[in-house]
CSV table of C-alpha atoms in Angstrom, one decimal:
chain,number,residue,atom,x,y,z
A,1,UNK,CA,-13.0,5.9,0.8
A,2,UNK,CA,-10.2,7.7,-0.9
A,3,UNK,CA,-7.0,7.7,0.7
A,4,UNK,CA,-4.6,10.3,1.2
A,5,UNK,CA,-0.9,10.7,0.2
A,6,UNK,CA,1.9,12.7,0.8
A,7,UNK,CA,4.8,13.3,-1.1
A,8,UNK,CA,7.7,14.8,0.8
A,9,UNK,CA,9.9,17.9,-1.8
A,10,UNK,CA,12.9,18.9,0.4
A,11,UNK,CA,13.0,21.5,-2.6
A,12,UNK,CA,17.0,22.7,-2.9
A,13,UNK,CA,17.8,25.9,-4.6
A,14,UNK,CA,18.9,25.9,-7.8
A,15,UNK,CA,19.6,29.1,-9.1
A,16,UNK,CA,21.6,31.1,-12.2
A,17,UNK,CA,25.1,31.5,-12.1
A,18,UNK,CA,27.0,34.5,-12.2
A,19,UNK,CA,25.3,37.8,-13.6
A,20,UNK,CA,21.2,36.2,-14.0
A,21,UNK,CA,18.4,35.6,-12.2
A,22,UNK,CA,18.2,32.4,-12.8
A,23,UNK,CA,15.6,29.6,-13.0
A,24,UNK,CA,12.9,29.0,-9.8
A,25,UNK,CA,14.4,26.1,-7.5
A,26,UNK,CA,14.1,22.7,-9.1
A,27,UNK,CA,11.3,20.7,-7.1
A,28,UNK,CA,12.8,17.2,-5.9
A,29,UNK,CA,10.5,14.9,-4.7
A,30,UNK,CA,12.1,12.5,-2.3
A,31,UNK,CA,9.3,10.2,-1.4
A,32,UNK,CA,5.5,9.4,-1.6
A,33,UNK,CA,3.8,7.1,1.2
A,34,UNK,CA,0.0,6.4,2.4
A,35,UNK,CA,-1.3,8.4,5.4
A,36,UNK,CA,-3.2,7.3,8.1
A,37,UNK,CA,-5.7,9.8,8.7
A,38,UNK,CA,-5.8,10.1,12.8
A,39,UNK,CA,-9.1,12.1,12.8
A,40,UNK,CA,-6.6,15.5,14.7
A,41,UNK,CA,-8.9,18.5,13.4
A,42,UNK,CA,-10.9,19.4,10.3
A,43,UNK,CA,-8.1,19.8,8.3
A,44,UNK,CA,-5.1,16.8,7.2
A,45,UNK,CA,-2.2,18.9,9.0
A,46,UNK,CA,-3.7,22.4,9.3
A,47,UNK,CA,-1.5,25.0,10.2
A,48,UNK,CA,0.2,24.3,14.0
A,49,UNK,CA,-0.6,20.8,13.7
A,50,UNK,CA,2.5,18.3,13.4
A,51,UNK,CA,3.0,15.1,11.2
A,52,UNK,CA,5.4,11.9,12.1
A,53,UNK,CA,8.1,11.6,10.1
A,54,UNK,CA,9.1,8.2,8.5
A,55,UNK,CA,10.7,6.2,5.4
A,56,UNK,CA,7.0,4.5,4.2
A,57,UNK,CA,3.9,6.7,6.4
A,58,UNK,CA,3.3,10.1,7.7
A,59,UNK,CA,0.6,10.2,10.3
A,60,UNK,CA,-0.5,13.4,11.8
A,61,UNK,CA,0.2,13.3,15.8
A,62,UNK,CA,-0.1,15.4,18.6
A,63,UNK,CA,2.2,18.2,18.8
A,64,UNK,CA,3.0,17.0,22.5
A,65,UNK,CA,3.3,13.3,21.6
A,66,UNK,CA,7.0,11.9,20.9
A,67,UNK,CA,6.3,10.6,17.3
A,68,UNK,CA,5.8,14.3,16.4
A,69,UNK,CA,8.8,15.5,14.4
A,70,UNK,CA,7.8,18.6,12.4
A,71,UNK,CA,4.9,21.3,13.0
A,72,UNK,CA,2.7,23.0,9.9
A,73,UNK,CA,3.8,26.8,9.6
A,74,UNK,CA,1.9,27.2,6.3
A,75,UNK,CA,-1.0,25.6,4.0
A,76,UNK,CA,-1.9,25.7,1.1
A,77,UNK,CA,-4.3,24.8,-1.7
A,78,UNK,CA,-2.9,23.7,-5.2
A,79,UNK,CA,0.3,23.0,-6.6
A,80,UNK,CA,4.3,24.4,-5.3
A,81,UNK,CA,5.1,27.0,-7.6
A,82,UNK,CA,1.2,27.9,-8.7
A,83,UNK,CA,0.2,29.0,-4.8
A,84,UNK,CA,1.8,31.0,-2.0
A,85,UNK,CA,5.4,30.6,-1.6
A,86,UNK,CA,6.3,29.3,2.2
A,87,UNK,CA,7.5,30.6,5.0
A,88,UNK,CA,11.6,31.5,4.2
A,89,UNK,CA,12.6,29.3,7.5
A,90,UNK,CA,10.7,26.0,6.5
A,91,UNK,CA,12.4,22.9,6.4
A,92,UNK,CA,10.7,20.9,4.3
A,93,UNK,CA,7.2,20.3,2.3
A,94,UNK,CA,4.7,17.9,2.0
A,95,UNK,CA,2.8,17.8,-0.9
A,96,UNK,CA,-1.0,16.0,-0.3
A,97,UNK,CA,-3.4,14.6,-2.5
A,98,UNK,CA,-6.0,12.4,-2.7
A,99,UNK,CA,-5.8,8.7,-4.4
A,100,UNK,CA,-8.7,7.9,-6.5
A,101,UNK,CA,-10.7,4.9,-6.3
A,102,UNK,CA,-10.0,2.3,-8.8
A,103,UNK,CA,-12.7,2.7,-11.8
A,104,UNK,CA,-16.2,1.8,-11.0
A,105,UNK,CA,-15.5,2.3,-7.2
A,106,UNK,CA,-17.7,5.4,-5.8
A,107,UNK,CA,-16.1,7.8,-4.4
A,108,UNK,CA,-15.9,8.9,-1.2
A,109,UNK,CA,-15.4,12.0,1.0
A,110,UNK,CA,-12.0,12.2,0.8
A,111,UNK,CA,-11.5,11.8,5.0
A,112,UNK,CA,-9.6,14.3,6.7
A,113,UNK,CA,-7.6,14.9,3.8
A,114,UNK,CA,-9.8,16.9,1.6
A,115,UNK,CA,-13.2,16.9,0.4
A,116,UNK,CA,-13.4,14.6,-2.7
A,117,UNK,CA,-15.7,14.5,-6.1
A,118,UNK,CA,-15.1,17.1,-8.4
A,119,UNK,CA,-11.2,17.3,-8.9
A,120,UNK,CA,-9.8,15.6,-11.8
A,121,UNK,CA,-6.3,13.2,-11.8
A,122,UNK,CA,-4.3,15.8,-14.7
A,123,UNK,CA,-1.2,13.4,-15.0
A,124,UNK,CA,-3.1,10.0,-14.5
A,125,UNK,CA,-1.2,8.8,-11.6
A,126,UNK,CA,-4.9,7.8,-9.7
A,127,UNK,CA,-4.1,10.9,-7.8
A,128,UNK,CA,-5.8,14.4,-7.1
A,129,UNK,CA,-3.6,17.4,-5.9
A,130,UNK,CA,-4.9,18.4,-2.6
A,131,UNK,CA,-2.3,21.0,-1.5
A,132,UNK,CA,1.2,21.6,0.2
A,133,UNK,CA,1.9,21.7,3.8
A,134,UNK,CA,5.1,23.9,4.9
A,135,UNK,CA,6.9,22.1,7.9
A,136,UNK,CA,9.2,23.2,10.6
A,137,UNK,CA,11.2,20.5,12.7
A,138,UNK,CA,10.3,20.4,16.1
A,139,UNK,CA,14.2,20.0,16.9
A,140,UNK,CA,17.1,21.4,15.2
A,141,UNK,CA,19.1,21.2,12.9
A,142,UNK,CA,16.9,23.3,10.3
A,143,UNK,CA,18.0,22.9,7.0
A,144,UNK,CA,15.6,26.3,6.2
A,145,UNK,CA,17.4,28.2,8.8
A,146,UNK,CA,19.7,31.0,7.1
A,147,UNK,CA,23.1,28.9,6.3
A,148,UNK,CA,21.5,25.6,7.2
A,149,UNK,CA,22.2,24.5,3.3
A,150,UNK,CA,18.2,23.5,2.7
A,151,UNK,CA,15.0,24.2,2.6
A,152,UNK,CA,12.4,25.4,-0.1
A,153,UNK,CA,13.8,28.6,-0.5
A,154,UNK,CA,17.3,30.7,-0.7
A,155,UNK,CA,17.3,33.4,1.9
A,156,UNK,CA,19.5,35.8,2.7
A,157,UNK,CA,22.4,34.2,5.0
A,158,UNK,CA,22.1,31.2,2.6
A,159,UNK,CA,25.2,29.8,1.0
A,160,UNK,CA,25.6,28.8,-2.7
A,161,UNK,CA,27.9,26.3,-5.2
A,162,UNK,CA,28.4,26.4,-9.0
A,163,UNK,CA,26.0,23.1,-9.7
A,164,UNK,CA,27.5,23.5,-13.2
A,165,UNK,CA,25.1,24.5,-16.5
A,166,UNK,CA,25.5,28.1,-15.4
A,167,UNK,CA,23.2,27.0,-12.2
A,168,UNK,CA,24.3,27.4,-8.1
A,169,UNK,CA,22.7,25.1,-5.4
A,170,UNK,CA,22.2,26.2,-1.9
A,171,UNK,CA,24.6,24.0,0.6
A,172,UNK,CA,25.8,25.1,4.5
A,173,UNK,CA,27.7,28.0,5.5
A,174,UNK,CA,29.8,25.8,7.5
A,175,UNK,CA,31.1,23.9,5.6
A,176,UNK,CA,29.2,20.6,6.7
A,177,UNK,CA,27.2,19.7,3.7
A,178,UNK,CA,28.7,18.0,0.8
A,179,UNK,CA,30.0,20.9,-1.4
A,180,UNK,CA,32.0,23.6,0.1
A,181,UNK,CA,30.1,27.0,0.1
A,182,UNK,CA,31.4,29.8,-2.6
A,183,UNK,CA,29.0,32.3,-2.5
A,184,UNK,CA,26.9,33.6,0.3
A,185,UNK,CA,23.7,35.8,0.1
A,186,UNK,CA,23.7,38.8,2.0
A,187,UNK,CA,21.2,41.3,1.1
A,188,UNK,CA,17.9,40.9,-0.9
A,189,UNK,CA,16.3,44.0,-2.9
A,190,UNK,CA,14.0,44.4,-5.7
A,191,UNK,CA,16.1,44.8,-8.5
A,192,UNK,CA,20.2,44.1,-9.5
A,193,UNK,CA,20.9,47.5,-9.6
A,194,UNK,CA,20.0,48.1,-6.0
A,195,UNK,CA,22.7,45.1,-5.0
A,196,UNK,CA,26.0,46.4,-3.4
A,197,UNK,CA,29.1,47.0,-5.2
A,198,UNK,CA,30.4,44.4,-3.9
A,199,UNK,CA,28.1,42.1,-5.1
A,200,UNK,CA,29.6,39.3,-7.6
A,201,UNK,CA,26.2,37.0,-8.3
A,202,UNK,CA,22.7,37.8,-8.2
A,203,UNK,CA,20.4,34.9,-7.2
A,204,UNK,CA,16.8,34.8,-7.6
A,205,UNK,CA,15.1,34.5,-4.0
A,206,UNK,CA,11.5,35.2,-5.2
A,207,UNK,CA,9.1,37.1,-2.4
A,208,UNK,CA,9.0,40.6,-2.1
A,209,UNK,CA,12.5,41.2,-2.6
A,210,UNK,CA,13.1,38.8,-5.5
A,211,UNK,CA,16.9,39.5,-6.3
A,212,UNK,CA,19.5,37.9,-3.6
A,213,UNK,CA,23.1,40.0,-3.9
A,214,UNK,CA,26.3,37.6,-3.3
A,215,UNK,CA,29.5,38.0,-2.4
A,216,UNK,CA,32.7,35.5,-2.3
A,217,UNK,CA,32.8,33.4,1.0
């Protein structure tokens, strides 16, 4: 039986400083564990189902149980950046795939996880992409919350740093996070020109309304 994994990408954005639209968000991955498969629907964390949250397993739970820590708002097939982009308030993301069997080992159906057989391992790490999962804490704080300095995607209310290399990175409003917050997003439209006068950087927020006008905090 193949086993499933998760790897967990808390995803900070990374964005073009001053006058560009930058790069996407540079995907971090933070950590990769086994799951334990706890049979909880069709699906390995279908939307409105919750996971555990831990340094070395994820295990989906019961929402009502009190090992749940974060709910599925989103999922998706295929890769980050090649599907559907998640919800702008999600917290985190957990990326799942499928380990192969070692060679000469049949394969099986892949458990709750995903159906296995036909996929194939593309970087021949013995795994098989499965999809992503987009996760919302059960309890504050939210890091994806407008200001809360993470999250998989820059939103408007979202504060900014110069990361250097002509790039920003998203940190809190508030002053909390490690870097002090110099820009903050306060409108999204569809192209620079739309952006206020006001506006001193333009960072790329992607969605319907790709272009994220800043202003001095």
């Amino acid at each position: 039986m193949a086993a499933v994994v998760l790897a967990v990408a808390a995803l900070p954005g990374c964005q073009s400083w001053s006058g560009g639209v930058g790069q996407e968000p540079e995907e971090q991955t933070t950590t990769t564990a086994p799951i334990r498969p706890s049979g909880y629907g069709t699906v390995f964390l279908g939307i409105d189902e919750c996971s555990s949250f831990g340094t070395t397993s994820f295990t989906e739970v019961p929402c009502a149980s009190e090992r749940a820590a974060a709910r599925v708002v989103a999922r998706h097939d295929g890769r980050v950046g090649q599907g559907p982009l998640c919800p702008p308030t999600t917290d985190f993301v957990l990326h799942i795939s499928e380990s192969r069997p070692s060679s000469g080992e049949s394969s099986g159906s892949g458990g709750s996880g995903g159906s296995g057989g036909s996929s194939e391992d593309e970087d021949g790490d013995g795994s098989v992409p499965q999809g992503y999962a987009c996760m919302r804490g059960l309890q504050p704080p939210h890091p994806g919350d407008p200001g809360g300095g993470g999250g998989p995607r820059t939103i408007v209310g979202d504060c900014v740093y110069s990361a250097g290399r002509g790039e920003v990175r998203e940190t809190a409003c508030d002053g909390a996070g490690k870097h002090d917050p110099e820009y903050e997003v306060t409108t999204a439209v569809d192209t620079k020109p739309q952006c206020p006068a006001t506006t001193d950087l333009y960072v790329r927020l992607g969605g319907d309304r790709p272009v994220g006008c800043a202003v001095p905090v």
